[in-house]
Amino acid sequence: MQNWRELFHHTKIIPVVVIDDADNALPLAEAILKGGIDVIEITFRTEASSESIRRIRKHLPEMLVGAGTLVTKRHIEQAIDADVQFGLAPGLNPATIETFRQANTLFIPGVMTASEIEQAYALGCDLVKFFPAEQAGGVSMLKALSAPYAHLDMHFCPTGGIDLNGMNNYLALPSVAAVGGSWLASQQDVAAGNWSAITHNIRQALARIQQ
């Protein structure tokens, strides 16, 4: 699998998006790029997901495109066929990890317990998604949960309930590689074509990180 450090070497925030209409995919990606972020996670929660990935991969090669919420075999196959560059899931499924390994594509499984972290590590994953981050105990929980695995160089991408005011608390942890955020490009803003608001949210988040 591709080394996540090569893919996310300068990215601290991953916009997590839901796209209802594939025609919104390119303007959405352009709005995110304009804001200063070159990565996007398109969740497989609508029928427009795979086509949205295809369009961005074809027309905006500078954008790093991931597929999220990969919990069914059909969606996993669609994501890989669409030439996605990384995949994520809310949980840990060894079969999904193996499918992405065979495709030589990065996969980030979801974890919420120590046992799941150990299983992910045993399966070759040193970057995992801590989900749902806020509901599972937030920063204090992740700090305690990650401590026993620091010597293994395990890293986390907390996602779920994180917002502008809380993201830096996660990013301050040495074990956190990046955070996932749905507030950057809400489903409502995407559906309404409110691209300027999305660009503003991206710039605001990047400025907050610099502070």
Tab-separated table of C-alpha atoms in Angstrom:
chain	number	residue	atom	x	y	z
A	1	MET	CA	0.000	0.000	0.000
A	2	GLN	CA	1.079	3.561	-0.594
A	3	ASN	CA	2.777	5.254	2.333
A	4	TRP	CA	0.320	7.699	3.883
A	5	ARG	CA	3.175	10.025	4.816
A	6	GLU	CA	3.830	10.607	1.129
A	7	LEU	CA	0.182	11.368	0.467
A	8	PHE	CA	-0.505	13.573	3.481
A	9	HIS	CA	2.895	15.164	3.981
A	10	HIS	CA	1.481	18.707	4.069
A	11	THR	CA	-2.205	18.109	4.769
A	12	LYS	CA	-3.628	18.539	8.265
A	13	ILE	CA	-7.327	18.681	7.371
A	14	ILE	CA	-9.346	16.373	5.155
A	15	PRO	CA	-12.702	17.796	4.009
A	16	VAL	CA	-15.308	15.036	4.349
A	17	VAL	CA	-18.091	15.613	1.834
A	18	VAL	CA	-21.429	14.198	0.695
A	19	ILE	CA	-22.283	14.836	-2.958
A	20	ASP	CA	-25.861	14.315	-4.125
A	21	ASP	CA	-25.254	15.375	-7.734
A	22	ALA	CA	-22.063	14.494	-9.628
A	23	ASP	CA	-22.323	17.831	-11.488
A	24	ASN	CA	-21.295	19.474	-8.218
A	25	ALA	CA	-18.099	17.446	-7.918
A	26	LEU	CA	-15.770	19.630	-9.985
A	27	PRO	CA	-16.894	23.035	-8.663
A	28	LEU	CA	-16.699	21.643	-5.134
A	29	ALA	CA	-13.161	20.369	-5.646
A	30	GLU	CA	-12.180	23.674	-7.240
A	31	ALA	CA	-13.580	25.595	-4.255
A	32	ILE	CA	-11.524	23.434	-1.886
A	33	LEU	CA	-8.387	23.888	-3.978
A	34	LYS	CA	-8.987	27.636	-4.103
A	35	GLY	CA	-9.110	27.646	-0.310
A	36	GLY	CA	-5.713	25.976	-0.110
A	37	ILE	CA	-6.372	22.265	0.481
A	38	ASP	CA	-5.664	19.626	-2.163
A	39	VAL	CA	-7.349	16.588	-0.624
A	40	ILE	CA	-10.984	15.490	-0.417
A	41	GLU	CA	-12.854	12.532	1.039
A	42	ILE	CA	-16.019	11.707	-0.895
A	43	THR	CA	-18.262	9.538	1.235
A	44	PHE	CA	-20.202	6.686	-0.337
A	45	ARG	CA	-23.548	7.804	1.023
A	46	THR	CA	-25.158	8.674	-2.319
A	47	GLU	CA	-25.288	7.191	-5.802
A	48	ALA	CA	-23.250	10.122	-7.118
A	49	SER	CA	-20.110	9.158	-5.209
A	50	SER	CA	-18.253	7.016	-7.743
A	51	GLU	CA	-18.998	9.322	-10.681
A	52	SER	CA	-17.873	12.310	-8.603
A	53	ILE	CA	-14.551	10.589	-7.934
A	54	ARG	CA	-14.105	9.807	-11.635
A	55	ARG	CA	-14.686	13.393	-12.671
A	56	ILE	CA	-12.296	14.892	-10.150
A	57	ARG	CA	-9.602	12.312	-10.915
A	58	LYS	CA	-9.915	13.039	-14.643
A	59	HIS	CA	-10.117	16.822	-14.622
A	60	LEU	CA	-8.245	17.845	-11.457
A	61	PRO	CA	-5.144	15.656	-11.142
A	62	GLU	CA	-3.717	18.018	-8.528
A	63	MET	CA	-6.469	16.953	-6.095
A	64	LEU	CA	-5.894	13.904	-3.885
A	65	VAL	CA	-9.182	11.992	-3.902
A	66	GLY	CA	-10.296	9.569	-1.228
A	67	ALA	CA	-13.431	7.497	-0.778
A	68	GLY	CA	-15.065	7.291	2.628
A	69	THR	CA	-17.783	5.231	4.321
A	70	LEU	CA	-16.683	2.101	2.449
A	71	VAL	CA	-18.739	-0.595	4.135
A	72	THR	CA	-20.086	-2.693	1.253
A	73	LYS	CA	-18.314	-4.790	-1.366
A	74	ARG	CA	-20.080	-2.910	-4.174
A	75	HIS	CA	-18.922	0.479	-2.960
A	76	ILE	CA	-15.387	-0.758	-2.414
A	77	GLU	CA	-15.256	-2.072	-5.976
A	78	GLN	CA	-16.745	1.159	-7.333
A	79	ALA	CA	-14.176	3.248	-5.474
A	80	ILE	CA	-11.250	1.224	-6.765
A	81	ASP	CA	-12.659	1.193	-10.303
A	82	ALA	CA	-12.949	4.981	-10.116
A	83	ASP	CA	-9.179	5.113	-9.424
A	84	VAL	CA	-9.527	6.471	-5.913
A	85	GLN	CA	-6.190	7.269	-4.226
A	86	PHE	CA	-7.122	6.244	-0.697
A	87	GLY	CA	-10.070	4.754	1.128
A	88	LEU	CA	-11.555	5.025	4.592
A	89	ALA	CA	-14.230	3.252	6.603
A	90	PRO	CA	-15.964	3.874	9.932
A	91	GLY	CA	-14.935	0.396	11.088
A	92	LEU	CA	-12.275	-2.270	10.635
A	93	ASN	CA	-12.885	-5.053	8.122
A	94	PRO	CA	-9.907	-7.312	7.297
A	95	ALA	CA	-11.408	-8.175	3.896
A	96	THR	CA	-11.545	-4.506	2.937
A	97	ILE	CA	-7.947	-3.985	4.005
A	98	GLU	CA	-6.873	-6.935	1.872
A	99	THR	CA	-8.829	-5.688	-1.159
A	100	PHE	CA	-7.088	-2.323	-1.002
A	101	ARG	CA	-3.725	-3.978	-0.430
A	102	GLN	CA	-4.182	-5.994	-3.604
A	103	ALA	CA	-5.065	-2.777	-5.427
A	104	ASN	CA	-1.894	-1.151	-4.003
A	105	THR	CA	-4.037	1.666	-2.615
A	106	LEU	CA	-3.896	3.200	0.842
A	107	PHE	CA	-6.715	2.226	3.182
A	108	ILE	CA	-7.464	3.809	6.566
A	109	PRO	CA	-9.714	1.631	8.747
A	110	GLY	CA	-11.846	3.027	11.527
A	111	VAL	CA	-11.096	2.181	15.166
A	112	MET	CA	-12.522	3.074	18.555
A	113	THR	CA	-10.880	0.551	20.900
A	114	ALA	CA	-7.434	-0.755	21.806
A	115	SER	CA	-8.285	-4.162	20.350
A	116	GLU	CA	-9.158	-2.593	16.997
A	117	ILE	CA	-5.914	-0.612	16.975
A	118	GLU	CA	-3.940	-3.801	17.567
A	119	GLN	CA	-5.844	-5.630	14.850
A	120	ALA	CA	-5.227	-2.799	12.397
A	121	TYR	CA	-1.523	-2.807	13.215
A	122	ALA	CA	-1.326	-6.586	12.778
A	123	LEU	CA	-2.919	-6.156	9.344
A	124	GLY	CA	-0.294	-3.617	8.288
A	125	CYS	CA	-2.120	-0.347	8.936
A	126	ASP	CA	-0.154	2.298	10.824
A	127	LEU	CA	-2.681	5.068	10.124
A	128	VAL	CA	-6.224	4.575	11.425
A	129	LYS	CA	-9.363	6.664	11.640
A	130	PHE	CA	-10.500	7.381	15.207
A	131	PHE	CA	-14.267	7.454	14.793
A	132	PRO	CA	-16.572	8.900	15.977
A	133	ALA	CA	-13.993	11.100	17.650
A	134	GLU	CA	-16.034	13.465	19.800
A	135	GLN	CA	-18.686	10.925	20.724
A	136	ALA	CA	-16.009	8.355	21.643
A	137	GLY	CA	-14.370	10.587	24.234
A	138	GLY	CA	-12.654	13.285	22.230
A	139	VAL	CA	-9.090	14.465	22.686
A	140	SER	CA	-8.599	13.021	26.170
A	141	MET	CA	-9.749	9.587	25.019
A	142	LEU	CA	-7.501	9.595	21.966
A	143	LYS	CA	-4.535	10.772	24.026
A	144	ALA	CA	-4.981	7.886	26.461
A	145	LEU	CA	-5.820	5.341	23.766
A	146	SER	CA	-2.835	6.165	21.561
A	147	ALA	CA	-0.207	6.291	24.316
A	148	PRO	CA	0.469	2.501	24.534
A	149	TYR	CA	1.106	2.404	20.779
A	150	ALA	CA	3.408	5.417	20.425
A	151	HIS	CA	6.474	3.166	20.191
A	152	LEU	CA	4.840	1.456	17.192
A	153	ASP	CA	4.521	4.803	15.401
A	154	MET	CA	0.760	4.435	15.092
A	155	HIS	CA	-1.021	7.545	13.828
A	156	PHE	CA	-4.620	8.621	13.831
A	157	CYS	CA	-7.049	10.623	11.744
A	158	PRO	CA	-9.829	11.608	14.157
A	159	THR	CA	-13.166	12.256	12.471
A	160	GLY	CA	-16.667	12.806	13.761
A	161	GLY	CA	-18.025	15.877	15.513
A	162	ILE	CA	-14.822	17.890	15.077
A	163	ASP	CA	-15.212	21.561	14.222
A	164	LEU	CA	-13.156	24.696	13.740
A	165	ASN	CA	-12.864	25.376	17.462
A	166	GLY	CA	-11.804	21.856	18.403
A	167	MET	CA	-9.537	20.736	15.583
A	168	ASN	CA	-6.304	22.226	16.960
A	169	ASN	CA	-6.738	20.287	20.199
A	170	TYR	CA	-6.482	17.094	18.161
A	171	LEU	CA	-3.683	18.339	15.904
A	172	ALA	CA	-1.604	19.139	18.993
A	173	LEU	CA	-1.333	15.411	19.726
A	174	PRO	CA	1.856	13.870	18.234
A	175	SER	CA	-0.115	10.804	17.178
A	176	VAL	CA	-2.549	12.762	14.998
A	177	ALA	CA	-1.652	12.933	11.313
A	178	ALA	CA	-4.708	14.913	10.217
A	179	VAL	CA	-8.321	15.527	11.153
A	180	GLY	CA	-11.406	14.893	9.065
A	181	GLY	CA	-14.055	17.581	8.990
A	182	SER	CA	-17.518	17.749	7.457
A	183	TRP	CA	-18.064	21.348	8.545
A	184	LEU	CA	-15.722	22.573	5.808
A	185	ALA	CA	-18.138	21.675	3.014
A	186	SER	CA	-21.553	20.808	4.375
A	187	GLN	CA	-24.009	18.763	2.346
A	188	GLN	CA	-26.301	21.789	2.288
A	189	ASP	CA	-23.635	24.135	0.914
A	190	VAL	CA	-22.617	21.592	-1.721
A	191	ALA	CA	-26.200	21.036	-2.856
A	192	ALA	CA	-26.791	24.803	-2.999
A	193	GLY	CA	-23.564	25.473	-4.885
A	194	ASN	CA	-22.343	27.792	-2.154
A	195	TRP	CA	-18.735	27.544	-3.295
A	196	SER	CA	-17.560	30.847	-1.835
A	197	ALA	CA	-18.651	29.751	1.651
A	198	ILE	CA	-16.711	26.499	1.276
A	199	THR	CA	-13.577	28.335	0.150
A	200	HIS	CA	-13.984	30.671	3.132
A	201	ASN	CA	-14.293	27.731	5.542
A	202	ILE	CA	-11.120	26.155	4.157
A	203	ARG	CA	-9.122	29.379	4.450
A	204	GLN	CA	-10.448	29.998	7.935
A	205	ALA	CA	-9.400	26.532	9.086
A	206	LEU	CA	-5.917	26.844	7.600
A	207	ALA	CA	-5.486	30.229	9.268
A	208	ARG	CA	-6.540	28.765	12.601
A	209	ILE	CA	-3.913	26.046	12.267
A	210	GLN	CA	-1.233	28.667	11.610
A	211	GLN	CA	-2.213	30.441	14.839
